[in-house]
Amino acid sequence: MTYAEALEKLASLGPEVRTGRAADGGAGMPPRKFSLDHIRVLLAELGSPETSFPSVLVAGTNGKGSTTATLASIAAHAGLKTGWYTSPHLLRVNERIHVSDGAKLVEIPDEAFGDAFGRAWSAAENLVSEGKLPHMPSFFEFFTATAFVYFAEQKIELAVLEVGLGGRLDATNAVEPIISVITDIGIDHTEFLGNTITEIAREKAGILRKDGVLVTLSQHQEANAAIGEVAMSLGVRGVDAARCLPPRSLMATGGIADEYSPLPRNKYAVAIDGEPILVNSPLRGVHQQRNLALAIATALELRANHGFTQITNAAIEAGIRETVWPGRLEWIPARGGRAAMLLDVAHNPAGAWTLRDALSHLPESMPRTLLFSALHDKPIADLARVLFPLFDSSSSDPERKGDHVVLAPIQNVRAATVDELLAAAHELDVPAHGAPHVPAALKQAEDVTPRDGVIVVTGSIFLVAEIRALLMEEKVR
């Protein structure tokens, strides 16, 4: 199958997650009942590629992408043939599947994607025709199978896998991980995972295995209790990543700004068994210290108890330093007469609070424009309450008089309308302006923000993706 044909087949499957009014979008298919049965049948038909490599499986609400990006970079810099699977993508579907070439993680080539996806599609068609599957697998199941087929073909030595949704019934959970990692848990995807921290944590803990290994950090009391209950029932050995956190004096700051961004850079040393590991991460924000600690602790566990002796302290340092993970507090400097931009994929309340903390490190006098959008099924009112008041030009704060809020719908069947976004602003009495689409919103934000200001783009990964695509087009021209 060609790359173009693979993309067409993917598009025919409808939205990646179908919920609410998007349930009958795309291919007109209803929301799926989550189960591992179908992905297991498909993988078996493909020769069980997921059994050909050891895996680290990472679940959580926030931070799992940053953790996998850092850990995969560490493994690659250790000289391991590394596979990295993440989701969703920003610009191209290929971003979800990487294999290392030397120390560099490289996206799956178009031809290889078409070939691996084509194998998965043909296998699924055969299974449906034989009655072994009731229907074609989902968008994410196909993607997961494609990744595993490619990883097996590439003869990788370690796979670092980010769970897509939840954990217990996510397609990635078809592997038998040698280490399970759980990042911070918050309220998100309640229609699938539950309405409380306890319910969601239990779903995430579904990636644990009997007599397995869990790497995590203490967090919300309810999450700790739920994860601990599952871990104890399975005889799981817990690895506390707390020893990989920075000195307490740095945990509130993360470091100092540098020539690339006014946001503090996470630059510090942690002492492991009497030896220092120098952390110098391009991932900004105090919250990344927890993700970095999880990645470091997992790397140390791989080295100490799973035979990956190649993972030296030097490899850990280099992997952290060279991590690439765009759209996460990503600072784009001012260019021409236009303001700098800060791109962040915060799409749930916990992510919004993290962004709010990062914004507190910017100069109060810096003019700010919020360019915001969200999916209809996200907690828009909660996101607005956290972020919109920081850009309230009607507030009593004289520093905010020149601020703006610009709202626009994104290109997604689940997108909130401009009216829905404006209603959230009006509920808070925060002045806001609507735009018909993202390109118009970007132009409006650039027009009203002085060059010494910043445009903060957030609310959805799909908005960040559209903005990055526009910036890439601008760069090419």
XYZ file of C-alpha atoms in Angstrom:
477
model
C 0.000 0.000 0.000
C 1.280 3.478 -0.817
C 1.560 6.221 1.783
C -1.294 8.175 0.178
C -3.507 5.089 0.182
C -2.709 4.484 3.862
C -3.712 8.047 4.751
C -6.950 7.617 2.802
C -7.742 4.401 4.672
C -7.029 6.089 8.002
C -9.343 8.964 7.095
C -12.101 6.466 6.272
C -12.058 5.268 9.880
C -13.431 8.579 11.143
C -12.197 10.564 14.177
C -9.543 9.007 16.372
C -11.789 9.423 19.411
C -15.536 9.571 18.826
C -17.565 11.142 21.576
C -20.488 13.510 22.017
C -21.630 15.156 18.790
C -18.594 13.724 16.972
C -19.915 10.212 17.524
C -21.589 10.106 14.146
C -18.871 12.034 12.336
C -16.366 10.765 9.791
C -17.344 7.280 8.748
C -20.663 7.430 10.617
C -19.430 4.863 13.127
C -20.654 4.908 16.740
C -18.347 5.267 19.726
C -16.491 1.999 20.203
C -16.581 -0.209 23.229
C -12.984 -0.380 24.367
C -11.472 -3.863 24.471
C -8.099 -5.530 23.905
C -9.703 -8.472 22.122
C -9.602 -6.964 18.646
C -6.029 -5.672 18.759
C -4.856 -9.035 20.084
C -6.565 -10.896 17.243
C -5.048 -8.494 14.705
C -1.544 -8.730 16.177
C -1.735 -12.533 16.240
C -2.648 -12.512 12.541
C 0.406 -10.316 11.927
C 2.720 -12.789 13.666
C 2.630 -11.186 17.143
C 5.211 -8.459 16.382
C 4.781 -6.982 19.882
C 6.531 -10.032 21.366
C 9.743 -9.426 19.407
C 10.982 -6.546 21.573
C 10.949 -5.513 25.254
C 8.701 -2.568 26.075
C 8.328 0.221 28.594
C 4.695 1.326 28.797
C 3.848 4.828 30.065
C 0.355 5.881 31.174
C -0.977 8.985 32.899
C -3.101 12.076 32.302
C -0.339 14.640 31.878
C 3.363 14.225 31.231
C 3.400 10.833 29.580
C 4.453 12.275 26.219
C 7.321 14.258 27.749
C 8.395 11.218 29.766
C 8.446 8.906 26.742
C 10.223 11.515 24.599
C 12.969 11.881 27.207
C 13.307 8.152 27.904
C 13.425 7.277 24.197
C 16.118 9.913 23.669
C 18.132 8.462 26.560
C 17.872 4.936 25.135
C 18.903 6.143 21.677
C 21.923 7.981 23.068
C 22.864 4.795 24.910
C 23.254 3.136 21.518
C 20.102 1.036 21.770
C 18.017 0.510 18.662
C 14.994 2.297 20.071
C 11.374 2.457 18.992
C 9.189 5.305 20.260
C 5.420 5.358 19.870
C 3.450 8.448 20.865
C 0.181 10.218 20.084
C -1.407 12.318 18.828
C 0.665 13.980 16.119
C 1.011 17.689 15.393
C 1.661 17.913 11.651
C 2.149 14.436 10.139
C 0.999 10.982 11.201
C 4.615 9.800 10.891
C 5.453 11.741 14.073
C 3.824 8.990 16.125
C 6.349 6.314 15.159
C 10.104 6.781 15.533
C 13.087 4.430 15.363
C 16.576 5.526 16.301
C 19.301 6.003 13.716
C 22.383 6.262 15.853
C 21.509 8.683 18.636
C 18.763 10.380 16.606
C 15.104 9.337 16.692
C 13.771 9.364 13.129
C 10.136 9.373 11.987
C 8.952 6.348 10.045
C 9.485 7.025 6.310
C 6.391 7.398 4.120
C 7.073 4.217 2.172
C 7.639 2.174 5.326
C 4.452 3.573 6.873
C 2.435 2.613 3.810
C 3.923 -0.875 3.794
C 3.412 -1.576 7.517
C -0.072 -0.069 7.549
C -0.964 -2.001 4.394
C -0.012 -5.257 6.089
C -2.207 -4.424 9.065
C -5.119 -3.417 6.813
C -4.923 -6.577 4.701
C -4.752 -8.742 7.813
C -7.810 -6.974 9.264
C -9.781 -7.400 6.036
C -9.043 -11.128 6.085
C -10.092 -11.419 9.720
C -13.371 -9.598 9.066
C -14.139 -11.727 5.996
C -13.469 -14.893 8.032
C -15.684 -13.689 10.883
C -12.797 -13.511 13.350
C -13.345 -9.753 13.779
C -16.833 -8.187 13.823
C -15.622 -5.045 12.031
C -12.451 -3.258 11.027
C -10.258 -2.117 13.937
C -10.254 1.491 15.103
C -7.969 4.311 14.004
C -5.748 3.864 17.073
C -5.701 0.073 16.870
C -4.479 0.266 13.277
C -1.837 2.815 14.261
C -0.614 0.641 17.129
C -0.415 -2.437 14.930
C 1.471 -0.428 12.295
C 4.007 0.715 14.885
C 4.554 -2.800 16.207
C 5.000 -4.237 12.703
C 7.579 -1.558 11.889
C 9.408 -2.002 15.201
C 9.647 -5.753 14.610
C 10.958 -5.235 11.080
C 13.558 -2.792 12.365
C 14.657 -5.287 15.036
C 14.520 -2.707 17.793
C 16.062 -3.492 21.168
C 13.656 -1.428 23.275
C 10.245 0.114 22.672
C 9.087 3.156 24.637
C 5.307 3.332 24.306
C 2.937 6.107 25.311
C -0.541 4.899 26.209
C -3.182 6.602 24.093
C -6.225 6.681 26.384
C -6.529 5.233 29.856
C -4.404 2.136 30.144
C -6.324 -1.019 30.955
C -8.104 -1.233 27.604
C -5.755 0.853 25.472
C -4.357 -0.902 22.384
C -0.773 -0.378 23.567
C -1.560 -2.573 26.589
C -1.412 -5.592 24.291
C 2.333 -5.710 25.022
C 3.854 -7.297 28.118
C 5.905 -4.389 29.479
C 9.086 -5.056 31.429
C 8.455 -1.737 33.204
C 5.225 0.214 33.643
C 5.395 3.951 34.314
C 2.511 6.063 35.628
C 2.786 9.845 35.390
C 0.563 12.427 37.068
C -3.169 11.713 36.981
C -5.939 14.263 36.674
C -9.494 14.569 35.410
C -9.750 14.022 31.653
C -11.683 11.793 29.223
C -14.315 11.241 31.894
C -16.752 9.769 29.348
C -14.354 6.840 28.952
C -12.342 6.598 32.178
C -14.607 7.685 35.023
C -15.535 10.848 36.866
C -13.144 10.659 39.821
C -9.386 10.510 40.335
C -9.820 7.053 41.863
C -11.676 5.670 38.843
C -9.223 7.173 36.384
C -6.200 5.958 38.379
C -7.552 2.403 38.347
C -7.821 2.543 34.569
C -4.240 3.816 34.304
C -3.065 1.075 36.691
C -4.349 -1.448 34.179
C -0.884 -1.358 32.573
C 0.603 -3.106 35.628
C 1.525 -6.787 35.438
C 1.736 -9.572 37.991
C 5.168 -9.473 39.647
C 6.020 -6.535 37.392
C 7.754 -3.212 37.992
C 6.121 0.195 38.460
C 8.010 3.491 38.272
C 6.042 6.433 39.623
C 6.009 9.425 41.961
C 3.733 10.171 44.876
C 0.880 12.403 43.743
C -2.807 12.952 44.535
C -3.804 10.921 47.603
C -6.690 9.219 45.798
C -4.454 8.282 42.868
C -1.782 6.916 45.208
C -4.342 4.752 46.983
C -5.898 3.369 43.799
C -2.570 2.620 42.123
C -1.168 1.137 45.332
C -4.156 -1.159 45.725
C -3.734 -2.575 42.220
C 0.034 -2.840 42.580
C -0.206 -4.757 45.869
C -2.770 -7.172 44.459
C -0.353 -8.032 41.635
C 2.811 -8.205 43.709
C 4.311 -5.316 41.764
C 7.714 -3.953 42.794
C 7.526 -0.197 43.080
C 10.321 2.178 42.109
C 9.978 5.653 43.609
C 11.420 8.262 41.244
C 11.679 10.837 44.041
C 15.454 10.406 44.309
C 15.712 11.706 40.737
C 13.982 15.005 41.505
C 16.127 18.157 41.737
C 17.258 19.676 45.009
C 14.316 21.199 46.864
C 15.751 24.683 46.387
C 15.289 24.359 42.610
C 11.926 22.611 42.569
C 10.037 25.914 42.571
C 12.054 27.607 39.836
C 13.597 25.019 37.512
C 16.562 27.261 36.832
C 17.028 30.517 34.951
C 15.965 31.899 31.602
C 18.476 31.724 28.761
C 18.932 33.189 25.301
C 16.256 30.908 23.802
C 13.310 31.584 26.106
C 12.349 33.745 29.101
C 10.889 30.630 30.745
C 13.239 28.886 33.181
C 15.294 26.023 31.786
C 15.443 22.853 33.855
C 19.148 22.755 34.568
C 20.417 21.078 37.729
C 22.231 18.009 39.059
C 20.827 14.965 40.839
C 23.043 12.637 42.852
C 22.540 8.944 42.094
C 24.577 6.486 44.158
C 27.098 9.193 44.886
C 27.501 10.133 41.217
C 25.986 13.299 39.728
C 23.698 13.274 36.707
C 23.619 16.709 35.094
C 20.123 17.533 33.914
C 19.906 20.162 31.174
C 16.556 19.771 29.475
C 15.048 21.820 26.644
C 11.615 21.019 28.094
C 10.573 24.112 30.036
C 8.427 24.362 33.132
C 8.718 23.221 36.729
C 6.237 20.419 36.001
C 8.787 18.802 33.681
C 10.983 18.028 36.673
C 8.593 15.213 37.595
C 8.585 13.847 34.051
C 12.381 14.041 33.922
C 12.613 12.206 37.242
C 10.387 9.417 35.925
C 12.481 9.073 32.766
C 15.746 9.009 34.734
C 14.412 6.498 37.269
C 13.179 4.238 34.465
C 16.546 4.439 32.708
C 18.312 3.496 35.954
C 15.908 0.579 36.478
C 16.577 -0.647 32.929
C 20.305 -0.527 33.637
C 20.241 -2.083 37.090
C 17.704 -4.883 36.691
C 16.997 -5.511 33.023
C 20.433 -5.864 31.452
C 20.629 -2.519 29.653
C 24.099 -1.705 30.906
C 24.673 0.607 27.924
C 22.590 3.240 29.691
C 25.415 5.142 31.361
C 25.071 8.408 33.232
C 26.632 10.121 30.206
C 23.912 8.620 27.964
C 21.229 9.813 30.370
C 22.652 13.331 30.330
C 22.960 13.423 26.529
C 19.484 11.976 26.010
C 17.903 14.569 28.266
C 19.849 17.388 26.618
C 18.821 16.364 23.084
C 15.148 15.578 23.703
C 12.801 16.925 21.026
C 9.161 17.438 22.001
C 7.512 20.463 20.303
C 4.334 22.212 21.376
C 5.066 21.953 25.089
C 5.818 25.452 26.414
C 7.536 25.953 23.073
C 8.861 29.493 22.733
C 9.068 30.972 19.231
C 11.077 34.236 19.325
C 9.765 37.480 17.857
C 10.345 37.671 14.111
C 10.138 40.695 11.867
C 7.686 43.083 13.465
C 5.677 40.336 15.115
C 5.530 39.217 18.732
C 7.001 36.061 20.186
C 4.720 33.043 20.572
C 4.326 30.465 23.315
C 2.743 27.212 22.147
C 1.384 24.766 24.697
C -0.990 21.834 24.206
C -2.750 22.232 27.583
C -6.233 20.780 27.068
C -7.384 19.869 30.579
C -7.468 21.773 33.886
C -4.204 20.286 35.170
C -2.440 21.316 31.969
C -3.980 24.782 32.193
C -2.694 25.241 35.741
C 0.765 24.161 34.590
C 0.663 26.775 31.829
C -0.569 29.378 34.294
C 2.428 28.659 36.517
C 4.772 29.043 33.537
C 3.192 32.380 32.620
C 3.993 33.644 36.111
C 7.669 33.603 35.090
C 7.078 36.148 32.308
C 7.549 39.861 33.046
C 4.298 41.375 34.320
C 4.778 44.280 31.934
C 4.887 42.009 28.861
C 1.724 42.535 26.741
C -0.112 39.257 26.231
C -2.647 37.873 23.800
C -4.353 34.548 24.390
C -5.195 32.612 21.227
C -7.491 29.870 22.467
C -9.629 27.051 21.153
C -10.849 23.720 22.462
C -12.808 20.623 21.607
C -16.506 20.651 22.404
C -16.188 17.716 24.828
C -13.422 19.315 26.900
C -14.157 21.272 30.119
C -14.090 24.659 28.381
C -15.505 26.576 31.350
C -12.838 25.118 33.670
C -10.049 25.934 31.223
C -11.397 29.444 30.841
C -11.529 30.017 34.592
C -7.858 29.093 34.897
C -6.506 31.026 31.908
C -8.792 33.833 30.722
C -8.418 36.101 33.800
C -4.676 36.314 33.100
C -5.536 38.211 29.891
C -8.412 40.332 31.226
C -8.047 43.834 29.785
C -10.986 45.017 31.910
C -9.327 44.077 35.199
C -7.974 46.604 37.689
C -4.402 45.541 36.896
C -2.863 48.330 34.769
C -0.362 45.847 33.273
C -3.221 43.949 31.611
C -4.883 46.908 29.862
C -3.243 46.029 26.562
C -4.065 42.312 26.697
C -6.420 40.445 24.374
C -8.276 37.147 24.087
C -8.843 35.789 20.562
C -11.011 32.701 20.017
C -11.463 30.525 16.944
C -12.820 27.085 16.001
C -10.295 24.405 15.045
C -10.490 21.989 12.136
C -11.934 18.995 13.946
C -15.342 17.374 13.995
C -15.263 17.676 17.805
C -14.400 21.393 17.758
C -16.216 23.889 19.936
C -17.921 26.712 18.060
C -16.916 30.338 18.418
C -20.176 30.988 20.248
C -19.357 28.295 22.813
C -15.906 29.745 23.353
C -17.231 33.299 23.608
C -19.849 32.155 26.136
C -17.076 30.941 28.437
C -15.381 34.353 28.244
C -18.625 36.258 28.770
C -19.430 34.146 31.829
C -16.214 35.497 33.365
C -16.729 39.043 32.064
C -13.429 38.798 30.208
C -13.404 40.731 26.902
C -12.822 38.384 23.957
C -12.981 38.490 20.186
C -14.075 35.667 17.898
C -12.511 34.766 14.560
C -14.058 32.558 11.844
C -11.057 30.252 11.639
C -7.516 29.809 12.955
C -5.636 31.697 10.192
C -7.817 34.755 10.797
C -7.331 34.407 14.546
C -3.560 34.263 14.144
C -3.555 37.397 11.999
C -5.780 39.204 14.486
C -3.511 38.160 17.393
C -0.413 39.326 15.533
C -2.047 42.646 14.628
C -2.996 43.512 18.231
C 0.160 42.244 19.988
C 3.214 44.518 20.006
C 6.584 43.067 19.116
C 7.701 43.092 22.752
C 4.636 41.044 23.746
C 3.739 37.376 23.475
C 0.930 35.401 21.850
C 0.012 32.379 23.986
C -1.511 29.599 21.877
C -3.260 26.904 23.895
C -6.438 24.968 24.696
C -5.993 22.058 22.309
C -3.247 20.103 20.621
C -5.199 20.586 17.390
C -4.944 24.372 17.701
C -1.188 24.143 18.308
C -0.931 21.848 15.291
C -2.774 24.330 13.043
C -0.633 27.234 14.236
C 2.599 25.282 13.731
C 1.456 24.328 10.227
C 0.809 28.000 9.416
C 4.220 28.970 10.783
C 5.875 26.228 8.704
C 4.124 27.488 5.560
C 5.283 30.998 6.400
C 8.859 29.758 6.812
C 8.788 27.987 3.437
C 7.522 31.045 1.550
